[in-house]
Amino acid sequence: MTLLARLTPGARAALLVIAVGALCMALDRSANWLPGWPDALTLPMTQWVGDGLEWVFDLIRPGVRLISALLEYPMAGVNWLLTETPWPLVLGATVALAWYAGGLSMAALASVGLGFVLISGYWVEGMNTLALVFVSVPLALILGLLIGIWSNESPRARPWIEATLDLMQTVPTFAYLTPLLLLFGFGPVVGLIASAIYAAPPMARNTALGLQRVEAEVKEAGIMAGATRAQQLIQVEIPAASTQIMIGVNQALMAALSMVIIAAVIGGFDDIGWEVLLTMRQANFGQSLLAGLVIVVFAIIIDRISARMATSGQRFDLRISWIILGVSVVAAIAAWALLPPPGDFALLAPTVEAVDSGLSQFTRGAGATLDSIKNNAMFYGLLPLRIGLDSAVLPFTWGFSWTPGMSWIYYGVAGLIGLGVALTGRITLGASLVILAGVFETGISELPWPVVFVGVGALAWVSGGWKLTRLVVILLLFIAIAGLWERALLSLYLCGAAVLICAVVGGLLGLLSAVSATAWAVIRPVCDMLQTIPLFVFLIPVLMFFQIGEFSALLAIIAYAIVPMIRYTRHGLVTTPAELLEAATSSGATKWQTMKEVRAPYAAPTILLGLNQTILYAFAMLVIAALIGTTGLGQSIYIALGSANVGLGIVAGAAMAILALIADRIVQGFAEERRRALGL
Amino acid sequence: MSTPAISVDGLWQVFGTDAKARLKEALGRNDTAPDAASDLRESGLIPAVQDASFEVREGELFVIMGLSGSGKSTMIRCVSRLVEPTAGSVKIDGEDILAASPKRLIELRREKLGMVFQHFGLFPHMTVAENVAFPLKMLGKSRAERRRRALEVIEMVGLDGREDAYPRELSGGQKQRVGIARSLAANPDTWFLDEPFSALDPLIRRQLQDEFLKIQSGLNKTIVFITHDISEALKLADRIAIMRDGRIVQIGTPAQIVLNPVDDYVREFSRDVAKGRHARLDSVLHTDTPPQMPDDPKLRLDMTLEEALANCMSLYEPVPVWDDRGRMAGYVHPSDLAAALQVDRS
Ligand SMILES: Nc1ncnc2c1ncn2[C@@H]1O[C@H](COP(=O)(O)OP(=O)(O)OP(=O)(O)O)[C@@H](O)[C@H]1O
Ligand SMILES: [Mg+2]
């Protein structure tokens, strides 16, 4: 007992997991209820939720259809405006706005970007997409503003509002679509509503945050001047919070664009997202890349202009904007008859063909290399992680087959190494090594469920105590009882692999960026770029080279999720207070000693937050990656969408959100603990 | 006597959850306010103002002084009801502020109260003129009238020429002037100032203090002025209330504070001030039947101790003191003068 009491919580948790694992192994042969969650213990939750929702939907459908019908008008109007307005005018107006917000560089960006859209031949499709964005964003902004104000005005409602916003942002994007599809019926309105709902939370959050951050004395000055509550809000607090609120507008715009593109999978609206999907399915990659680039261009232009308007008060000469606009009006009128319709531009067709032929040449030439990269990663990395060495090691890949004897030797060696490490005093590390070895031997998707419950529960206990453990176990139980256990493990596996790689590679890149300004100058624009690209577009390049499958999905997830890890690592490392560094230097520490002993520990909480973001990003992308062949919960959600199975869509979406939530809470707990330890 | 402009009685401000009920319990358990306060503190609440009572007369300049964190800002916030006091009563011109309806409160603030904030509290999205005109806007004044009056007050605080600048473009001292101008725009009767000069360097501070006294002599408002600087308090105040850890430990004229500090805390404050310069003769005056007085160095009632002592350096017997109409107001012992001046020199 005294020995147990001397162990750190981490060591105790790890040893408990080993004990449960060993017990499961001992029972393995006799108890066939161990590996997967027993069917007898599941409930037809999908069915219930589906039926319940159908009932509710039947009730509210008439009202909803009315809204839908009403929304058709603004949508058709904006759509008509954007597509029927002569393109020189649209271009001119955008450039004029860009000039006003950001001067010459912004105007150049806008004209080059829209010029590219024009010559790509995707003008009409692009405008269709923008029309959806421009109708959904005002809805999202109003909704978000109201929610943000509500949260600010009612301290009692605030925790509930925040929890709901959290949920809305963790529920995978696809999961929104199924119920909306059933409610609104096929058509662009679904995309519109989905993107309004999806874009409202960032607006709400930033509004609430901005209002809370208004200096207390500024608010009090409003009160003392005798302003009514409404006057205080409208004349003092909202304007004083405008910078933060504009950041919300920027984020809402980006979220709306992202969602509109994703909603294209429903089809029925001749937009640019649909174009990407279609060409991708036809393996028409040059064309698909072109369409994808159009999306990226839109994203960049919208993001940069709105971000500039949010963060910089500087505005440029409005007269020049009017001149630009005037010139474009003249151009539009003068060349009315001469100009070809925007859809007829196909200046890039040769380029597309060149890309296509180049690509096929490349894949023909380098196909063997690409395949071998992919196969090696699959056979020696992903597959063992998924189904374990015991099943993945086969004669035709590894050259031999795995025998029970090998398992004994493997565990023996792992145990000895673990013991060795433990004897040097690092008991937690030693035990963790043994656990990892066990996971690799068994495979994540084949872990006995008691081990998963105990393992995740123990981690939660170390991170946040009993309260978190209870929450986590209840949430896991929900997944299991819903009958989604195996799928959840599959999601966990793919996400885990991606996050692991992101953590290592992203951490290293962050470190590199922290020590070398040159490296950061290169990495930073790439990060900016990756964060602006809507999720969907990540699929194109990986498909081009690695076809459909888990490996492509993995790459897409990594490409998207690695960014926060890089950013936060660097940020944490470079923001170490100067006095600490000076103290280290004056104690004679070398650069690397300073990094290891001072910067890294100080940055740990920030890096953990980066890891947390990376995990959330990975889950978000996982669902999108279902489009190119993954097997977990993402696939279920996608299937649900295809078959309009609202119960499955909701429950699988909830399961996905639960996984993300569990990871979030556990990592946050560790970050919090580190922060406390540092006295921050 | 007429109704005091401000009267505060048994005021408590306790921060924390469920403060009202827990204050009541603590007061039930303990006999004295300090005991109740430490009881509250032990259970994790913050008694920022404890059982405070004072009155401010019309036209009086009342200074609240105390160290950082002693509850000065909280006190002024209670009086202006920016925070809801936990217990006690606050009356302004006899009207119970704590019972005022939200509508009445807005009316009072529009017409009667003005406030200058410790950290300025300027609206970042408005120009100087718009900031200053804001209270007038709340009063429903026309745009032209707002601008006219704003420029008038801006000129009064010496900021003319900067009326179209934004707060971020101003220095600390200029910001504070904007805060002062804004609080004066609607010409309130009662003026609260929360450490208006602390953020400034000594030179500018002295200059603003002088300007402040000048402005006040023309306006003659009832003023509650907060500071943690004893010389500022002595220079400006009609009366001073000294706060410590949420309690008012002494209220008195500058001379009383300097010459008869109630405890070491107050004494510590006045340690470094030259007493003779602040205390006047009346603080050591005897008014009983005078004894034999052979000498008359012609002391006047409004002389400071220092001046008086200079006139009777070599005298040992009591001397008479004359008021401004030439009548004898009483007498003083020259030794008292010397003693009063030397209390803390040791
Ligand atoms: N809203 C609040 N919630 C909790 N505690 C508060 C709050 N406002 C003030 N306090 C506490 O009340 C005490 C008095 O604060 P107050 O601001 O009144 O001090 P002060 O005398 O104005 O100090 P300073 O000279 O630094 O401005 C402090 O301990 C402070 O931490
Ligand atoms: Mg204060």
mmCIF file of N, CA and C in Angstrom, chain B residues 211-276:
data_model
loop_
_atom_site.group_PDB
_atom_site.id
_atom_site.type_symbol
_atom_site.label_atom_id
_atom_site.label_comp_id
_atom_site.label_asym_id
_atom_site.label_seq_id
_atom_site.Cartn_x
_atom_site.Cartn_y
_atom_site.Cartn_z
ATOM 1 N N GLU B 211 -5.742 73.684 -11.807
ATOM 2 C CA GLU B 211 -6.840 73.960 -12.724
ATOM 3 C C GLU B 211 -8.158 73.458 -12.141
ATOM 4 N N PHE B 212 -8.061 72.306 -11.490
ATOM 5 C CA PHE B 212 -9.255 71.713 -10.901
ATOM 6 C C PHE B 212 -9.838 72.641 -9.847
ATOM 7 N N LEU B 213 -8.973 73.167 -8.982
ATOM 8 C CA LEU B 213 -9.452 74.077 -7.950
ATOM 9 C C LEU B 213 -10.081 75.318 -8.580
ATOM 10 N N LYS B 214 -9.491 75.750 -9.684
ATOM 11 C CA LYS B 214 -10.003 76.935 -10.362
ATOM 12 C C LYS B 214 -11.401 76.638 -10.923
ATOM 13 N N ILE B 215 -11.500 75.488 -11.616
ATOM 14 C CA ILE B 215 -12.794 75.104 -12.174
ATOM 15 C C ILE B 215 -13.834 75.015 -11.061
ATOM 16 N N GLN B 216 -13.435 74.369 -9.955
ATOM 17 C CA GLN B 216 -14.378 74.153 -8.863
ATOM 18 C C GLN B 216 -14.818 75.482 -8.242
ATOM 19 N N SER B 217 -13.910 76.430 -8.123
ATOM 20 C CA SER B 217 -14.294 77.688 -7.486
ATOM 21 C C SER B 217 -15.346 78.391 -8.317
ATOM 22 N N GLY B 218 -15.346 78.142 -9.633
ATOM 23 C CA GLY B 218 -16.376 78.743 -10.470
ATOM 24 C C GLY B 218 -17.685 77.972 -10.458
ATOM 25 N N LEU B 219 -17.585 76.646 -10.254
ATOM 26 C CA LEU B 219 -18.786 75.810 -10.415
ATOM 27 C C LEU B 219 -19.477 75.512 -9.098
ATOM 28 N N ASN B 220 -18.657 75.364 -8.046
ATOM 29 C CA ASN B 220 -19.181 75.094 -6.722
ATOM 30 C C ASN B 220 -20.117 73.886 -6.665
ATOM 31 N N LYS B 221 -19.584 72.717 -7.053
ATOM 32 C CA LYS B 221 -20.366 71.483 -7.023
ATOM 33 C C LYS B 221 -20.094 70.728 -5.732
ATOM 34 N N THR B 222 -20.975 69.774 -5.447
ATOM 35 C CA THR B 222 -20.693 68.831 -4.378
ATOM 36 C C THR B 222 -19.787 67.761 -4.971
ATOM 37 N N ILE B 223 -18.631 67.552 -4.324
ATOM 38 C CA ILE B 223 -17.639 66.682 -4.964
ATOM 39 C C ILE B 223 -17.192 65.571 -4.028
ATOM 40 N N VAL B 224 -17.149 64.351 -4.576
ATOM 41 C CA VAL B 224 -16.476 63.264 -3.868
ATOM 42 C C VAL B 224 -15.250 62.931 -4.687
ATOM 43 N N PHE B 225 -14.103 63.100 -4.072
ATOM 44 C CA PHE B 225 -12.843 62.995 -4.810
ATOM 45 C C PHE B 225 -12.003 61.891 -4.183
ATOM 46 N N ILE B 226 -11.544 60.947 -5.017
ATOM 47 C CA ILE B 226 -10.766 59.847 -4.466
ATOM 48 C C ILE B 226 -9.298 60.040 -4.791
ATOM 49 N N THR B 227 -8.455 59.715 -3.825
ATOM 50 C CA THR B 227 -7.023 59.773 -4.104
ATOM 51 C C THR B 227 -6.300 58.850 -3.133
ATOM 52 N N HIS B 228 -5.076 58.475 -3.461
ATOM 53 C CA HIS B 228 -4.285 57.781 -2.455
ATOM 54 C C HIS B 228 -3.061 58.624 -2.061
ATOM 55 N N ASP B 229 -3.124 59.906 -2.472
ATOM 56 C CA ASP B 229 -1.988 60.788 -2.275
ATOM 57 C C ASP B 229 -2.341 61.817 -1.201
ATOM 58 N N ILE B 230 -1.676 61.760 -0.055
ATOM 59 C CA ILE B 230 -2.058 62.603 1.079
ATOM 60 C C ILE B 230 -1.908 64.084 0.771
ATOM 61 N N SER B 231 -0.855 64.439 0.028
ATOM 62 C CA SER B 231 -0.688 65.877 -0.185
ATOM 63 C C SER B 231 -1.783 66.390 -1.113
ATOM 64 N N GLU B 232 -2.209 65.533 -2.061
ATOM 65 C CA GLU B 232 -3.327 65.935 -2.912
ATOM 66 C C GLU B 232 -4.583 66.128 -2.060
ATOM 67 N N ALA B 233 -4.801 65.179 -1.144
ATOM 68 C CA ALA B 233 -5.987 65.252 -0.297
ATOM 69 C C ALA B 233 -5.965 66.526 0.538
ATOM 70 N N LEU B 234 -4.806 66.812 1.156
ATOM 71 C CA LEU B 234 -4.718 67.980 2.031
ATOM 72 C C LEU B 234 -4.886 69.269 1.249
ATOM 73 N N LYS B 235 -4.382 69.245 0.018
ATOM 74 C CA LYS B 235 -4.440 70.451 -0.795
ATOM 75 C C LYS B 235 -5.877 70.772 -1.207
ATOM 76 N N LEU B 236 -6.648 69.726 -1.531
ATOM 77 C CA LEU B 236 -7.953 69.971 -2.131
ATOM 78 C C LEU B 236 -9.106 69.952 -1.136
ATOM 79 N N ALA B 237 -8.986 69.130 -0.082
ATOM 80 C CA ALA B 237 -10.182 68.727 0.641
ATOM 81 C C ALA B 237 -10.744 69.795 1.557
ATOM 82 N N ASP B 238 -12.096 69.792 1.681
ATOM 83 C CA ASP B 238 -12.716 70.422 2.837
ATOM 84 C C ASP B 238 -12.656 69.439 3.997
ATOM 85 N N ARG B 239 -13.063 68.185 3.695
ATOM 86 C CA ARG B 239 -12.922 67.127 4.692
ATOM 87 C C ARG B 239 -12.389 65.875 4.018
ATOM 88 N N ILE B 240 -11.754 65.024 4.818
ATOM 89 C CA ILE B 240 -11.143 63.808 4.296
ATOM 90 C C ILE B 240 -11.687 62.609 5.052
ATOM 91 N N ALA B 241 -11.995 61.542 4.314
ATOM 92 C CA ALA B 241 -12.308 60.270 4.966
ATOM 93 C C ALA B 241 -11.178 59.318 4.637
ATOM 94 N N ILE B 242 -10.618 58.691 5.668
ATOM 95 C CA ILE B 242 -9.507 57.764 5.416
ATOM 96 C C ILE B 242 -10.018 56.337 5.485
ATOM 97 N N MET B 243 -9.745 55.570 4.440
ATOM 98 C CA MET B 243 -10.221 54.190 4.393
ATOM 99 C C MET B 243 -9.058 53.222 4.561
ATOM 100 N N ARG B 244 -9.372 52.120 5.245
ATOM 101 C CA ARG B 244 -8.381 51.068 5.386
ATOM 102 C C ARG B 244 -9.098 49.732 5.337
ATOM 103 N N ASP B 245 -8.673 48.874 4.439
ATOM 104 C CA ASP B 245 -9.257 47.541 4.290
ATOM 105 C C ASP B 245 -10.778 47.567 4.314
ATOM 106 N N GLY B 246 -11.369 48.552 3.647
ATOM 107 C CA GLY B 246 -12.816 48.568 3.543
ATOM 108 C C GLY B 246 -13.520 49.380 4.609
ATOM 109 N N ARG B 247 -12.778 49.810 5.648
ATOM 110 C CA ARG B 247 -13.428 50.582 6.705
ATOM 111 C C ARG B 247 -13.018 52.039 6.625
ATOM 112 N N ILE B 248 -13.926 52.929 7.036
ATOM 113 C CA ILE B 248 -13.528 54.325 7.201
ATOM 114 C C ILE B 248 -12.966 54.451 8.602
ATOM 115 N N VAL B 249 -11.686 54.782 8.726
ATOM 116 C CA VAL B 249 -11.104 54.829 10.059
ATOM 117 C C VAL B 249 -11.153 56.225 10.654
ATOM 118 N N GLN B 250 -11.200 57.242 9.811
ATOM 119 C CA GLN B 250 -11.283 58.590 10.359
ATOM 120 C C GLN B 250 -11.877 59.529 9.325
ATOM 121 N N ILE B 251 -12.720 60.448 9.801
ATOM 122 C CA ILE B 251 -13.219 61.506 8.935
ATOM 123 C C ILE B 251 -12.896 62.829 9.617
ATOM 124 N N GLY B 252 -12.327 63.763 8.877
ATOM 125 C CA GLY B 252 -12.030 65.032 9.527
ATOM 126 C C GLY B 252 -11.486 66.031 8.546
ATOM 127 N N THR B 253 -11.285 67.260 9.026
ATOM 128 C CA THR B 253 -10.675 68.276 8.179
ATOM 129 C C THR B 253 -9.203 67.911 8.028
ATOM 130 N N PRO B 254 -8.536 68.483 7.046
ATOM 131 C CA PRO B 254 -7.118 68.184 6.869
ATOM 132 C C PRO B 254 -6.331 68.361 8.169
ATOM 133 N N ALA B 255 -6.651 69.437 8.920
ATOM 134 C CA ALA B 255 -5.894 69.687 10.150
ATOM 135 C C ALA B 255 -6.124 68.572 11.155
ATOM 136 N N GLN B 256 -7.382 68.152 11.291
ATOM 137 C CA GLN B 256 -7.661 67.080 12.251
ATOM 138 C C GLN B 256 -6.926 65.804 11.884
ATOM 139 N N ILE B 257 -6.914 65.521 10.594
ATOM 140 C CA ILE B 257 -6.249 64.295 10.149
ATOM 141 C C ILE B 257 -4.767 64.374 10.482
ATOM 142 N N VAL B 258 -4.174 65.544 10.228
ATOM 143 C CA VAL B 258 -2.737 65.666 10.428
ATOM 144 C C VAL B 258 -2.381 65.730 11.911
ATOM 145 N N LEU B 259 -3.192 66.472 12.664
ATOM 146 C CA LEU B 259 -2.797 66.704 14.051
ATOM 147 C C LEU B 259 -3.317 65.656 15.010
ATOM 148 N N ASN B 260 -4.480 65.123 14.747
ATOM 149 C CA ASN B 260 -5.015 64.119 15.658
ATOM 150 C C ASN B 260 -5.327 62.812 14.944
ATOM 151 N N PRO B 261 -4.327 62.172 14.399
ATOM 152 C CA PRO B 261 -4.596 60.901 13.725
ATOM 153 C C PRO B 261 -5.114 59.890 14.743
ATOM 154 N N VAL B 262 -6.170 59.115 14.351
ATOM 155 C CA VAL B 262 -6.740 58.200 15.336
ATOM 156 C C VAL B 262 -5.861 56.980 15.554
ATOM 157 N N ASP B 263 -5.091 56.604 14.574
ATOM 158 C CA ASP B 263 -4.248 55.415 14.787
ATOM 159 C C ASP B 263 -2.976 55.504 13.950
ATOM 160 N N ASP B 264 -2.156 54.483 14.059
ATOM 161 C CA ASP B 264 -0.869 54.498 13.372
ATOM 162 C C ASP B 264 -1.009 54.536 11.860
ATOM 163 N N TYR B 265 -2.091 53.886 11.390
ATOM 164 C CA TYR B 265 -2.305 53.851 9.941
ATOM 165 C C TYR B 265 -2.444 55.267 9.411
ATOM 166 N N VAL B 266 -3.283 56.058 10.052
ATOM 167 C CA VAL B 266 -3.493 57.434 9.611
ATOM 168 C C VAL B 266 -2.230 58.253 9.840
ATOM 169 N N ARG B 267 -1.563 58.009 10.975
ATOM 170 C CA ARG B 267 -0.351 58.747 11.290
ATOM 171 C C ARG B 267 0.697 58.488 10.210
ATOM 172 N N GLU B 268 0.748 57.244 9.798
ATOM 173 C CA GLU B 268 1.723 56.850 8.787
ATOM 174 C C GLU B 268 1.548 57.662 7.504
ATOM 175 N N PHE B 269 0.282 57.923 7.179
ATOM 176 C CA PHE B 269 -0.010 58.696 5.976
ATOM 177 C C PHE B 269 0.597 60.079 6.034
ATOM 178 N N SER B 270 0.407 60.719 7.206
ATOM 179 C CA SER B 270 0.782 62.125 7.284
ATOM 180 C C SER B 270 2.220 62.293 7.734
ATOM 181 N N ARG B 271 2.920 61.200 7.880
ATOM 182 C CA ARG B 271 4.276 61.231 8.372
ATOM 183 C C ARG B 271 5.158 62.217 7.602
ATOM 184 N N ASP B 272 5.026 62.143 6.296
ATOM 185 C CA ASP B 272 5.962 62.920 5.488
ATOM 186 C C ASP B 272 5.466 64.313 5.123
ATOM 187 N N VAL B 273 4.266 64.685 5.607
ATOM 188 C CA VAL B 273 3.834 66.018 5.224
ATOM 189 C C VAL B 273 4.235 67.012 6.307
ATOM 190 N N ALA B 274 4.636 68.176 5.879
ATOM 191 C CA ALA B 274 4.986 69.212 6.839
ATOM 192 C C ALA B 274 3.688 69.719 7.440
ATOM 193 N N LYS B 275 3.485 69.379 8.714
ATOM 194 C CA LYS B 275 2.175 69.627 9.305
ATOM 195 C C LYS B 275 1.811 71.086 9.399
ATOM 196 N N GLY B 276 2.808 71.890 9.788
ATOM 197 C CA GLY B 276 2.541 73.295 10.019
ATOM 198 C C GLY B 276 1.897 73.957 8.831
#
